[in-house]
Every structure is written in structure tokens, then in C-alpha cells.
Coordinates of C-alpha atoms and ligand atoms in Angstrom, one line a residue:
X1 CA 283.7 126.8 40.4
X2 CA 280.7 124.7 41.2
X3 CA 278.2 126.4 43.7
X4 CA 278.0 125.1 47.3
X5 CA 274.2 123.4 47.7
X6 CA 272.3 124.6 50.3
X7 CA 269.6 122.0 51.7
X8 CA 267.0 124.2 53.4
X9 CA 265.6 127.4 52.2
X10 CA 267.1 130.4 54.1
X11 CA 264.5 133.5 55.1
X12 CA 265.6 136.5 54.1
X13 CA 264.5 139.9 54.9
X14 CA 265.0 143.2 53.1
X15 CA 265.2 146.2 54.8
X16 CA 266.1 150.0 54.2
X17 CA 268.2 152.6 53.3
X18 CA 271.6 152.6 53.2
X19 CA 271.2 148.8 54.6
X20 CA 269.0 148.0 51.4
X21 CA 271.8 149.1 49.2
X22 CA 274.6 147.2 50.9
X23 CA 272.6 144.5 51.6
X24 CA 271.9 143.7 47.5
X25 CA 275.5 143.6 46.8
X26 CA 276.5 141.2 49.3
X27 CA 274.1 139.0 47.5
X28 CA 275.4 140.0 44.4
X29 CA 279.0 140.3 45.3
X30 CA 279.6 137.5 48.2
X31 CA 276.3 135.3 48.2
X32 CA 275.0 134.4 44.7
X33 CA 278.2 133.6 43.4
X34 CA 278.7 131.2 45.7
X35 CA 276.0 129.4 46.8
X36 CA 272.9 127.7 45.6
X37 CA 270.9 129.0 48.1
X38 CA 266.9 129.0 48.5
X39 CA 266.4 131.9 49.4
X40 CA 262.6 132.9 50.8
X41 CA 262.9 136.3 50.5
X42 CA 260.3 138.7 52.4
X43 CA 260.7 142.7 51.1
X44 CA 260.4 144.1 55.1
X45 CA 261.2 148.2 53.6
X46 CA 258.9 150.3 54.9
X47 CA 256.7 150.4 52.1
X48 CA 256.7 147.1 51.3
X49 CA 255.7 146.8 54.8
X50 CA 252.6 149.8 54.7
X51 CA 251.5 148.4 51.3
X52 CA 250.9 145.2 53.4
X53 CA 249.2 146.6 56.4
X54 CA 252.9 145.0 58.0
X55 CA 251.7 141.7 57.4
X56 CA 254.9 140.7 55.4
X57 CA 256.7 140.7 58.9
X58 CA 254.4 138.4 60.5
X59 CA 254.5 135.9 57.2
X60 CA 258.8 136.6 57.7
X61 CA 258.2 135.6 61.2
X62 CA 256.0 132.8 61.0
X63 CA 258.7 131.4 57.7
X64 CA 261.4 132.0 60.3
X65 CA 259.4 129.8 62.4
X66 CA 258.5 127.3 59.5
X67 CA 262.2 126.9 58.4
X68 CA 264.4 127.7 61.8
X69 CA 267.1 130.7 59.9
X70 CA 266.4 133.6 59.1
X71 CA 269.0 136.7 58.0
X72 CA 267.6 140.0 58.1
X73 CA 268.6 143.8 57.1
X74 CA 268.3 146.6 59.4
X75 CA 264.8 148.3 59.1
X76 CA 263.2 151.7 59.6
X77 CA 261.1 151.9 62.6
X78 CA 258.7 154.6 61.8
X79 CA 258.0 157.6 63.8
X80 CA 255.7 161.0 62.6
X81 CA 258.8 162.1 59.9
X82 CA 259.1 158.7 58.5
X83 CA 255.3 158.5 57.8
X84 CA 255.7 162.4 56.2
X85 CA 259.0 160.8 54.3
X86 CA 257.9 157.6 53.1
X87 CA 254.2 158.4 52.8
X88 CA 252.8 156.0 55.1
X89 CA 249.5 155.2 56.5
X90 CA 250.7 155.0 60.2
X91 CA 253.6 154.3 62.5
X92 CA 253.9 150.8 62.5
X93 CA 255.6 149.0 65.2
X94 CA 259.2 147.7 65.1
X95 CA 259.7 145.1 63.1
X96 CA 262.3 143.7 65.0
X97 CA 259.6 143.7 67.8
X98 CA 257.1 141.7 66.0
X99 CA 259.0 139.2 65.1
X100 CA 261.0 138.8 68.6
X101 CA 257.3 138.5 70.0
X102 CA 256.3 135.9 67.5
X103 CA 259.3 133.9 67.9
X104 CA 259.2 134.8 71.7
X105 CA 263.0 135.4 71.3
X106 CA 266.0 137.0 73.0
X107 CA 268.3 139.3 71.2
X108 CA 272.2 138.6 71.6
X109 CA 274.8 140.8 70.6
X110 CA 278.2 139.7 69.6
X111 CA 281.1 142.0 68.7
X112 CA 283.1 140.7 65.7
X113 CA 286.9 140.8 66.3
X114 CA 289.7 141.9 64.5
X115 CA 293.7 141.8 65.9
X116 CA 294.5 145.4 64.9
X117 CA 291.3 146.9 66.7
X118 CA 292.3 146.4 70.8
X119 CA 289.3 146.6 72.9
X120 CA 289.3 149.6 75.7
X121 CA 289.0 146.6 78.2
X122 CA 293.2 145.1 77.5
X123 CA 291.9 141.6 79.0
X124 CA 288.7 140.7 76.1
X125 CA 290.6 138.5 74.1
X126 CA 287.5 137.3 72.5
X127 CA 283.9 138.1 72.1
X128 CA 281.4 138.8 75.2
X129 CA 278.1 137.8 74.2
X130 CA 275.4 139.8 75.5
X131 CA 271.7 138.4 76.0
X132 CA 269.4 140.8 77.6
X133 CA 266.2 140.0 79.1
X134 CA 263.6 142.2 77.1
X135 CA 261.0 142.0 78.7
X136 CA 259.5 143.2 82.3
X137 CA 260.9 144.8 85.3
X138 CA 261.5 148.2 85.2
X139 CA 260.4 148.5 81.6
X140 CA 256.9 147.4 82.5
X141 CA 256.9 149.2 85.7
X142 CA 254.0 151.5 87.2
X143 CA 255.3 154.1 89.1
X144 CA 254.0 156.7 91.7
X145 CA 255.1 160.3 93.2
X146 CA 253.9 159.7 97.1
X147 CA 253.1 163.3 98.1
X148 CA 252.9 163.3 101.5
X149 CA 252.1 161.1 104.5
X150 CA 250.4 157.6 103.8
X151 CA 250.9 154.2 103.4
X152 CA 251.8 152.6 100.6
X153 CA 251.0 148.7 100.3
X154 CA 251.3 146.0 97.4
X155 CA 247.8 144.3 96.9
X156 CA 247.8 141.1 94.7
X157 CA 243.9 140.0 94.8
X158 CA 243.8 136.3 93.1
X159 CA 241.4 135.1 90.4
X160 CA 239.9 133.2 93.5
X161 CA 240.5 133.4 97.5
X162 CA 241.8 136.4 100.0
X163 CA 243.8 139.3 98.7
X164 CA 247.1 139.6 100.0
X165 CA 248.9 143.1 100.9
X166 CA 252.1 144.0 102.0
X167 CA 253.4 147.2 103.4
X168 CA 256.0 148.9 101.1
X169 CA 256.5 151.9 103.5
X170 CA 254.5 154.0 106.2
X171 CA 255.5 157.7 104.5
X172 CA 255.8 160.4 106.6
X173 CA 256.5 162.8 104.2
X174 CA 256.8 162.7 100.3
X175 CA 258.5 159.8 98.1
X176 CA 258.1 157.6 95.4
X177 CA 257.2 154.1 94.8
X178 CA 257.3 151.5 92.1
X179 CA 255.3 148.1 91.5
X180 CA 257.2 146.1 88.4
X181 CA 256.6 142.4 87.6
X182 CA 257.7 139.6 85.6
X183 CA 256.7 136.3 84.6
X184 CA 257.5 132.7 85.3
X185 CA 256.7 132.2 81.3
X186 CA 259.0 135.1 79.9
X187 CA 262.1 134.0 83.0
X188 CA 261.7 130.7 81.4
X189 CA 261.6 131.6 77.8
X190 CA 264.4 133.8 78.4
X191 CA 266.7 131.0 80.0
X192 CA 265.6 128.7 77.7
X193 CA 267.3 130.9 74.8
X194 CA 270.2 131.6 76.6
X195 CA 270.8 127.8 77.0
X196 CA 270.3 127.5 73.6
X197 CA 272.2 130.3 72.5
X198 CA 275.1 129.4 74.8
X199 CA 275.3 125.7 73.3
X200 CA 275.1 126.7 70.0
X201 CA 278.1 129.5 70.1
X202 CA 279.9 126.9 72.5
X203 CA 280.7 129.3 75.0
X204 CA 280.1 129.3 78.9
X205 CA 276.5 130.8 80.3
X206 CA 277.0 133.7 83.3
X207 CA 273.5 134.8 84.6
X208 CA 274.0 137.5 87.8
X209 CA 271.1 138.9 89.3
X210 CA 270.8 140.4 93.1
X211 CA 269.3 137.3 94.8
X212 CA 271.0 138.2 98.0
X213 CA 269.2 141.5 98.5
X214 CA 266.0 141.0 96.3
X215 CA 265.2 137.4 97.8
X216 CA 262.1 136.2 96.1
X217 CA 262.3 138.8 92.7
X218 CA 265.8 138.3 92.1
X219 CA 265.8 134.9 93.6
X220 CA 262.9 133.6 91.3
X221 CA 265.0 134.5 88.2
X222 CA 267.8 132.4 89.5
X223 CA 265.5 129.6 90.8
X224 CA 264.1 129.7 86.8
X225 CA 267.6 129.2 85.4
X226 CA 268.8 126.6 87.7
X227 CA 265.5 124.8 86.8
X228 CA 266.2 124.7 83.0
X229 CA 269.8 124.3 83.2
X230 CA 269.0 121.1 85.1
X231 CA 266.9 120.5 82.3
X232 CA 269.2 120.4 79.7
X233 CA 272.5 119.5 82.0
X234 CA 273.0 116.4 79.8
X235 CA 273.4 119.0 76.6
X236 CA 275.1 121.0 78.1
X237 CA 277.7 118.4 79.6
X238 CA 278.5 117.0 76.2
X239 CA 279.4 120.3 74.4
X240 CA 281.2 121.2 77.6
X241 CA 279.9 124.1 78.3
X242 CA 279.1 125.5 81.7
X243 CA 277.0 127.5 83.9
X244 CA 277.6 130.4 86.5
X245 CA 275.0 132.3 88.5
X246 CA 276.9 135.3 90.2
X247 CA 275.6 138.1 91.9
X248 CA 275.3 141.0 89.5
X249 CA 278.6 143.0 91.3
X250 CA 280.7 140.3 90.7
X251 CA 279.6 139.7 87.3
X252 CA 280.7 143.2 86.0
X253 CA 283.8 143.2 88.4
X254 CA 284.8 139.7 86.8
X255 CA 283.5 140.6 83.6
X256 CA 286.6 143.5 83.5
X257 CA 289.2 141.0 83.8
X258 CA 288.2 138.1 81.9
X259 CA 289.5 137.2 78.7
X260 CA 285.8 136.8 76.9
X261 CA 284.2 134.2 75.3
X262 CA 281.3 133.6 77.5
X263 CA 277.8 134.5 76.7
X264 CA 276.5 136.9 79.5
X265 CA 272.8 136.9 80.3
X266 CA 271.0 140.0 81.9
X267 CA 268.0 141.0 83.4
X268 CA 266.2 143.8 81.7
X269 CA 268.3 146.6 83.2
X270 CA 271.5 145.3 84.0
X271 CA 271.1 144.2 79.9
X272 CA 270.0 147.8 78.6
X273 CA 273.2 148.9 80.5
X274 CA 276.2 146.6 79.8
X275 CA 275.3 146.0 76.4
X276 CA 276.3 149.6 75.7
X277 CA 279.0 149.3 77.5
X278 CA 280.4 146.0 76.0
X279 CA 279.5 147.4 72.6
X280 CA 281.5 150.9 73.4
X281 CA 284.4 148.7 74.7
X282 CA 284.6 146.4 71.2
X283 CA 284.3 149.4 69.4
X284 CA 282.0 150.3 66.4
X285 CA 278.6 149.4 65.8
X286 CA 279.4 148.9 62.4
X287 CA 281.0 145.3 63.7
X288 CA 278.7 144.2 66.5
X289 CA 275.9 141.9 65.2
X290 CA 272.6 140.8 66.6
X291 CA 271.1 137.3 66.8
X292 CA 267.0 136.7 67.8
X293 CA 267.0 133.2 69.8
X294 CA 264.0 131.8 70.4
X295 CA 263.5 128.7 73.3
X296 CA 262.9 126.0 70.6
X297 CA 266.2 126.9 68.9
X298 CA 265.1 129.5 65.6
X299 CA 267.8 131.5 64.5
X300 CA 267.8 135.4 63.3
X301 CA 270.4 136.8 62.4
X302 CA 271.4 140.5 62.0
X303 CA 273.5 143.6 62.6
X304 CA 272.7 145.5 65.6
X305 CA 272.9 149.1 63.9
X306 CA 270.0 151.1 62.4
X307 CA 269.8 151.8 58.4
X308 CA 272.5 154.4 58.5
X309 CA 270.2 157.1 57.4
X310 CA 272.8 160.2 57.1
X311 CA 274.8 158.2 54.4
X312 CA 271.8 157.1 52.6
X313 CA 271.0 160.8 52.1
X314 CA 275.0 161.5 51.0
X315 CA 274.4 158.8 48.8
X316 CA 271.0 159.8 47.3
X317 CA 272.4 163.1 46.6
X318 CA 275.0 161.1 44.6
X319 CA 277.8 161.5 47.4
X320 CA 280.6 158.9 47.7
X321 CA 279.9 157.3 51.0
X322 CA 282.0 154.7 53.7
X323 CA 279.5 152.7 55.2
X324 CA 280.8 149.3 57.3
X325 CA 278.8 146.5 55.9
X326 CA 280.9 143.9 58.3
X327 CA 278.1 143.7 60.9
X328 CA 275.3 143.0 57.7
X329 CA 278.0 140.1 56.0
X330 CA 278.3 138.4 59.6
X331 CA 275.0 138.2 59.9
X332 CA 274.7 136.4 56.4
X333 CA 277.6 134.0 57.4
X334 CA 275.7 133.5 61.0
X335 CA 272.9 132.6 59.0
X336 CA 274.5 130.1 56.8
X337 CA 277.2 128.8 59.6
X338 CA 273.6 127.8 61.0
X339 CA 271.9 126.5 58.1
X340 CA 274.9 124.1 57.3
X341 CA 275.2 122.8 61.4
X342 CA 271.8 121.9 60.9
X343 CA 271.2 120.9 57.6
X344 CA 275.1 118.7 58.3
X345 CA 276.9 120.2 56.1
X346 CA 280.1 121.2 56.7
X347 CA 280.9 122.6 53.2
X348 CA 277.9 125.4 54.3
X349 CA 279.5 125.9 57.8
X350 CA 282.9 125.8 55.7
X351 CA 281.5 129.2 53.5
X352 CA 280.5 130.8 56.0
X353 CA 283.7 130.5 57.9
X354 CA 285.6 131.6 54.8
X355 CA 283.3 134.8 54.2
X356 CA 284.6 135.8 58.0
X357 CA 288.0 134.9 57.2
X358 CA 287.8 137.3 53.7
X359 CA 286.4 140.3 55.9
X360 CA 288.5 139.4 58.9
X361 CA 291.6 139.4 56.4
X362 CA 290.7 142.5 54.5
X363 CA 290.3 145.0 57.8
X364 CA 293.5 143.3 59.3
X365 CA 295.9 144.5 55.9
X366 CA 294.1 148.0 56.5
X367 CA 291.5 147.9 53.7
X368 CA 288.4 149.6 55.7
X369 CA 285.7 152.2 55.7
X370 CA 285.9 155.5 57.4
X371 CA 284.2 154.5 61.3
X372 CA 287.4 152.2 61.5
X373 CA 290.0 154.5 60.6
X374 CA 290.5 155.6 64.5
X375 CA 290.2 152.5 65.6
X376 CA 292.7 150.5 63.9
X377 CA 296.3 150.5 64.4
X378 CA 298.5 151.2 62.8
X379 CA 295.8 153.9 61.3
X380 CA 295.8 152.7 57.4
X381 CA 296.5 155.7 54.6
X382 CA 293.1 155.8 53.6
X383 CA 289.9 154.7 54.0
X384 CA 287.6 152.5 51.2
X385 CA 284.0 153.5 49.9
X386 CA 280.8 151.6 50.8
X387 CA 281.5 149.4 47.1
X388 CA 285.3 149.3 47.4
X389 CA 285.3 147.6 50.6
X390 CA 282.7 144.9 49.3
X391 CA 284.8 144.3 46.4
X392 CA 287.8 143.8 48.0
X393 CA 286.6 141.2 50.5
X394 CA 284.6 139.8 47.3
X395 CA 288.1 139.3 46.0
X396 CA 289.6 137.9 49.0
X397 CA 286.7 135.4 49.2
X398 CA 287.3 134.5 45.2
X399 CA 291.2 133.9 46.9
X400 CA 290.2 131.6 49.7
X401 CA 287.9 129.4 47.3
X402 CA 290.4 128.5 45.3
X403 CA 293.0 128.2 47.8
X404 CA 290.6 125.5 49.7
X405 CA 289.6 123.9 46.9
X406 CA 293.0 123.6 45.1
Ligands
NAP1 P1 272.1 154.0 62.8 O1 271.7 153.4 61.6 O2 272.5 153.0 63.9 O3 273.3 155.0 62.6 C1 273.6 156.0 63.5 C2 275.0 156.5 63.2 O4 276.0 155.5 63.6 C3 275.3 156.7 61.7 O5 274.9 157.9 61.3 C4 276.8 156.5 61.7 O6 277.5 157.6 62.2 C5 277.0 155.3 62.7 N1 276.9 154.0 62.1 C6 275.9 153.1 62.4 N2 276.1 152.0 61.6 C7 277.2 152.2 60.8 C8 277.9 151.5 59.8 N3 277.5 150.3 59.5 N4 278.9 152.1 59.2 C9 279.3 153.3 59.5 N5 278.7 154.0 60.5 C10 277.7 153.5 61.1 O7 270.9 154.9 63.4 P2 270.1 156.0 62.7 O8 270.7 156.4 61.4 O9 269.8 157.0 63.8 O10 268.7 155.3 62.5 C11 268.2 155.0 61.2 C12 267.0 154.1 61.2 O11 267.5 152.8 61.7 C13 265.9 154.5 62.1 O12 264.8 154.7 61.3 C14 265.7 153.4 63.1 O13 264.3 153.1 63.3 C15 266.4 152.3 62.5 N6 267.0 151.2 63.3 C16 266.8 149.9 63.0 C17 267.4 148.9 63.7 C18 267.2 147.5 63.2 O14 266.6 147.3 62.2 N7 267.8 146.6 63.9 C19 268.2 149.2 64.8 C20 268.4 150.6 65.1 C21 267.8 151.6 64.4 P3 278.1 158.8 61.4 O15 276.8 159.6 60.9 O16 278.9 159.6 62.4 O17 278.9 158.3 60.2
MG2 MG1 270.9 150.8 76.4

């Protein structure tokens, strides 16, 4: 079989661990074989990264930047035992962080689906999208134990002109109070991605928020959307997709009765919280994957688990292991869906649906790893290794080629 051609280079990004391994033979096994794929490919393990003073994330970054699509494995963010594992110079930040700041991106989580996994919530018929707003609020809050009797005011004093205060409360005894911000430049980048997020899954935008009780915080945020929706209404009009501000309550309450397939944007909070509850409710985190958006419309795609460190140690030690690599293969086939939509060509976008089809098919005749066997009914016999599974949707892929191309 002749290889599918793929226009524009694809950034790739290695990671660690049990992630590292899996991650090679779904090149090997479902990739390679397949395409002919430029593939930039930046080596983001931890060493790699401390033998670069972590500049091989900012040049991933800046080539995700450069080419628009990026795929990346899950990564070790080191802490004091990594840097005692691994030998490393220092703790160096998140990589996921540095490249969401260079890209000034929103993460999106997106549960993958399969019909013999039922979600807890009986009404998700199909995925809910997650975007949370990372950045602000209470994450960037300062904070104060009142302890006793006092005033407590809000000063802003501008670069130029009068300060302004406000009274927050005459205490008469002890309390606590809070001064948390956010900016006009992170709302807007933040909306901005959800549009484009939104438009490029096809899928309705819901943004709640409290606008009735917090009338200029809350109310800002909404303002901020409504601006760049207006922005982009003509976009947004022709892939007919549409947008709902609600307040916050009525999100969730809705949220428990709708069928899915909307894209949900947060604020910081109300993000940290329901994403772990939509992810709960889908399931596994072996199938929920993670997409980085940024406002201009650059792409990174990966799963939203960690490196699955306890099996990597059953496996060093030799030891069979069952890791889920779905969540790593959808973020491959997010990746190239992407590249082929906007390189146009459908044959690209046609792989990548194919890849999901062979995974999709595979868990749905019972062939999965161990996190799925209480989750799937009916519950299979068995459960397949880390490699099995691979091979078997490697197989199933093999199938659907030649079924499409025949
Ligand atoms: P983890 O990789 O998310 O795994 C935690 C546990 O969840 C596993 O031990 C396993 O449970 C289960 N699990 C997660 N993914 C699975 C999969 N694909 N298949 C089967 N089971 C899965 O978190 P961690 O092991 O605590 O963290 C390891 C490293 O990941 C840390 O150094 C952290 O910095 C990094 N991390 C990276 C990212 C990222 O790059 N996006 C995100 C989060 C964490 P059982 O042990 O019960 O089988
Ligand atoms: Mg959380």
C-alpha cells in the first residue's frame, strides 16, 4: 500500500516513562506504516529536557507556533524525587506550562467514546468538551485572616490620577478576606480559543459565569465573550454553530440532562471542578484527551493523563503490564485530523478517522487493557497487555485500509 502524503511537517514531542514506551510503537505500529509524515521531532523526557537547560520545550513551542500542530506525550514534571531519580540539575517547570504560556493557550478536554462504556450521567450521548480558564481568579488570589475589628478596603492606585478605595467590610470581630484579579488580555485570549476551539470541533459554545450576583467581575467575563463572539459571528454562522451565556447554576443543572456535544467553557474554578467531574462521569483517564488552543488557531494535542509511573516501574522490573494507550493514539489522530483540514486533504483527515474507528472497533468487540475491564459491559474474559492491545488495533487499521481502498 502506498503511504498517505502529509503536506506540512507535524511537531512532535517525546515524553516519559511508560508514555515514552507506548508512544514509539504507535509510531512504529500505527503511524510510520501509514503515512509519509514530516515529522519535527523534539525529545521533551526529562533529561533531554535538563541536558538542555529546558530549552527544547521553548524550541517545541515556538515550532508549534511556526507550523500550527503539534502531538505531544505525557511528560514528568519534576519535583525533589524526580531530580534524586533522574539526576537533574533542578526542578524545572511543567512543560505543559511553558508551552501553554508561549502559545497563550487554553487546555480542552474531550472524553473519547465507546457504546459499551455508558457514562454515570444516562443522558451524555456524546462528548462534553471541557475548556477551563487557566489563568487568574482564585488561583492568583491574595488572601488575608482579619483578626479582629477593622476595616478592610480595596485600594487600586493608577499609574497616574487619585487612588480609588472601596470598603469590602467594617469587621467587628475576626474574618477573612480575598483580593483576586483577572485581565481583559487573558478573558480575551481565553474566548478567543474557545471560539476557535468550538468551530473547529463543530460543536455549540456554553460559557456560565455568575453575572447576576458578581456584576462587574463576572459581568466583565461575559461582556469579553459577547465582544468576540460578535467578532467572529460570521464564522460562526456558517459552520452553524452557536453560543450560550448561562448563569453558572443552570449550566451544571442543564449540563445533567443534555445529551453532550457542546464545548463547555469555565472560569478558573468552576473549570478545576467540573472537569473532574465530566472526566469521572466518561470514565477512565486512560480515554480522555487534552488539546492546547491557542487564540490564533495552533493546535496541541495530547492525553490528559500523567506518564503512568507505577507501570513503568512493573515494566522495568520486566513485569507484563496493561497500560491504555487510547488517550496517546487520539491525540496522534487529533493531530493529523488537523493537519489534513488544514493542509485540505481529506485522505489525512480520512486516516485519522480510520485510526479512531480501529481503536473505537477493537474496545467495542472487548479487546482492552485492564482500567477498562469494570467499565465495559458486558465485562470481556480477559484483559490485553500494553503491546497486545496496540497490535490488535494495528491489525484492525491494516483491515480498514484495505477495506477503503478496495
Ligand atoms: P498518571 O500518569 O496520570 O497515573 C496515575 C494512575 O492513573 C496510574 O497509576 C493508573 O492507575 C491510572 N492511569 C493513568 N493513565 C492510565 C492509562 N493510560 N492506562 C491505565 N491506567 C492509567 O499520574 P502519575 O503516575 O501520578 O504521574 C506520573 C507523572 O506524570 C508525574 O511525574 C507527573 O508530573 C506527570 N504528569 C504529566 C502530565 C502531562 O504531561 N500532561 C499530566 C499529569 C501528570 P493504577 O496505578 O491504579 O493502574
Ligand atoms: Mg481539579
Amino acid at each position: 500500500m502506498t503511504k498517505i502524503h502529509v503536506k506540512t511537517p507535524l511537531v512532535e514531542m517525546d515524553g516519559d516513562e511508560m508514555t515514552r514506551i507506548i508512544w514509539a510503537k504507535i509510531k512504529d505500529l500505527l503511524i510510520l506504516p501509514h503515512l509519509d509524515v514530516d515529522l519535527r521531532y523534539y525529545d521533551l523526557g526529562v533529561t533531554h529536557r535538563d541536558e538542555t537547560n529546558d530549552q527544547v520545550t521553548v524550541q517545541a513551542a515556538e515550532a508549534i507556533k511556526t507550523y500550527g500542530v503539534g502531538v505531544k506525550c505525557a511528560t514528568i514534571t519534576p519535583d525533589q524525587d524526580r531530580i534524586q531519580e533522574y539526576n537533574l540539575q533542578k526542578a524545572w517547570p511543567s512543560p505543559n506550562g511553558t508551552i501553554r504560556s508561549i502559545l497563550d493557550g487554553t487546555v480542552f478536554r474531550k472524553p473519547i467514546m465507546v457504546r459499551n462504556i455508558t457514562p454515570a450521567v444516562s443522558s451524555w450521548k456524546k462528548p462534553i468538551m471541557i475548556g477551563r480558564h487557566a489563568y487568574g481568579d482564585i488561583y492568583k488570589a491574595v488572601d488575608f485572616v482579619v483578626p479582629g475589628p477593622g476595616k478592610a478596603e480595596l485600594v487600586y492606585t493608577p499609574a497616574q490620577g487619585e487612588p480609588v478605595r472601596i470598603v469590602i467590610k467594617d469587621f467587628k470581630g475576626p474574618g477573612v478576606i480575598m483580593g483576586m484579579h483577572n485581565t481583559d488580555a487573558s478573558v480575551t485570549a481565553f474566548a478567543r480559543a474557545c471560539i476557535a476551539f468550538a468551530l473547529s470541533e463543530k460543536v455549540d459554545l456554553w460559557f456560565g459565569a455568575k453575572d447576576t450576583i458578581s456584576k462587574r467581575y463576572h459581568a466583565r467575563f461575559k461582556d469579553i465573550f459577547n465582544a468576540e463572539i460578535a467578532a467572529r459571528q460570521a464564522d460562526l454562522d456558517k459552520a452553524g454553530v452557536t453560543y450560550r451565556y448561562l448563569l453558572i447554576d443552570d449550566a451544571v443543572a442543564q449540563i445533567m440532562k443534555h445529551p453532550g456535544g457542546i464545548l463547555w467553557a469555565c472560569m478558573n474554578y468552576d473549570g478545576d471542578v467540573m472537569s473532574d467531574m465530566i472526566a469521572s462521569g466518561f470514565g477512565s483517564l486512560g480515554m480522555m484527551t487534552s488539546v492546547l488552543v491557542s487564540p490564533d488557531g495552533k493546535f496541541e494535542y495530547e492525553a490528559a493523563h500523567g506518564t503512568v509511573r507505577r507501570h513503568y516501574y512493573e515494566h522495568l522490573k520486566g513485569h507484563p503490564t496493561s497500560t491504555n494507550s487510547v488517550a496517546s493514539i487520539f491525540a496522534w489522530s487529533g493531530a493529523i485530523r488537523k493537519r489534513g483540514e488544514l493542509d485540505g486533504t481529506p485522505q489525512v483527515a480520512a486516516f485519522a478517522d480510520a485510526l479512531e474507528r480501529a481503536v473505537i472497533d477493537c474496545i467495542e468487540a472487548g479487546i482492552i487493557t485492564k482500567d477498562l475491564m469494570k467499565l465495559v459491559t458486558p465485562t470481556p474474559s480477559g484483559f490485553r497487555s500494553t503491546e497486545s492491545f496496540l497490535e490488535a488495533v494495528a491489525g484492525r487499521l491494516n483491515k480498514i485500509l484495505t477495506e477503503t481502498v478496495a
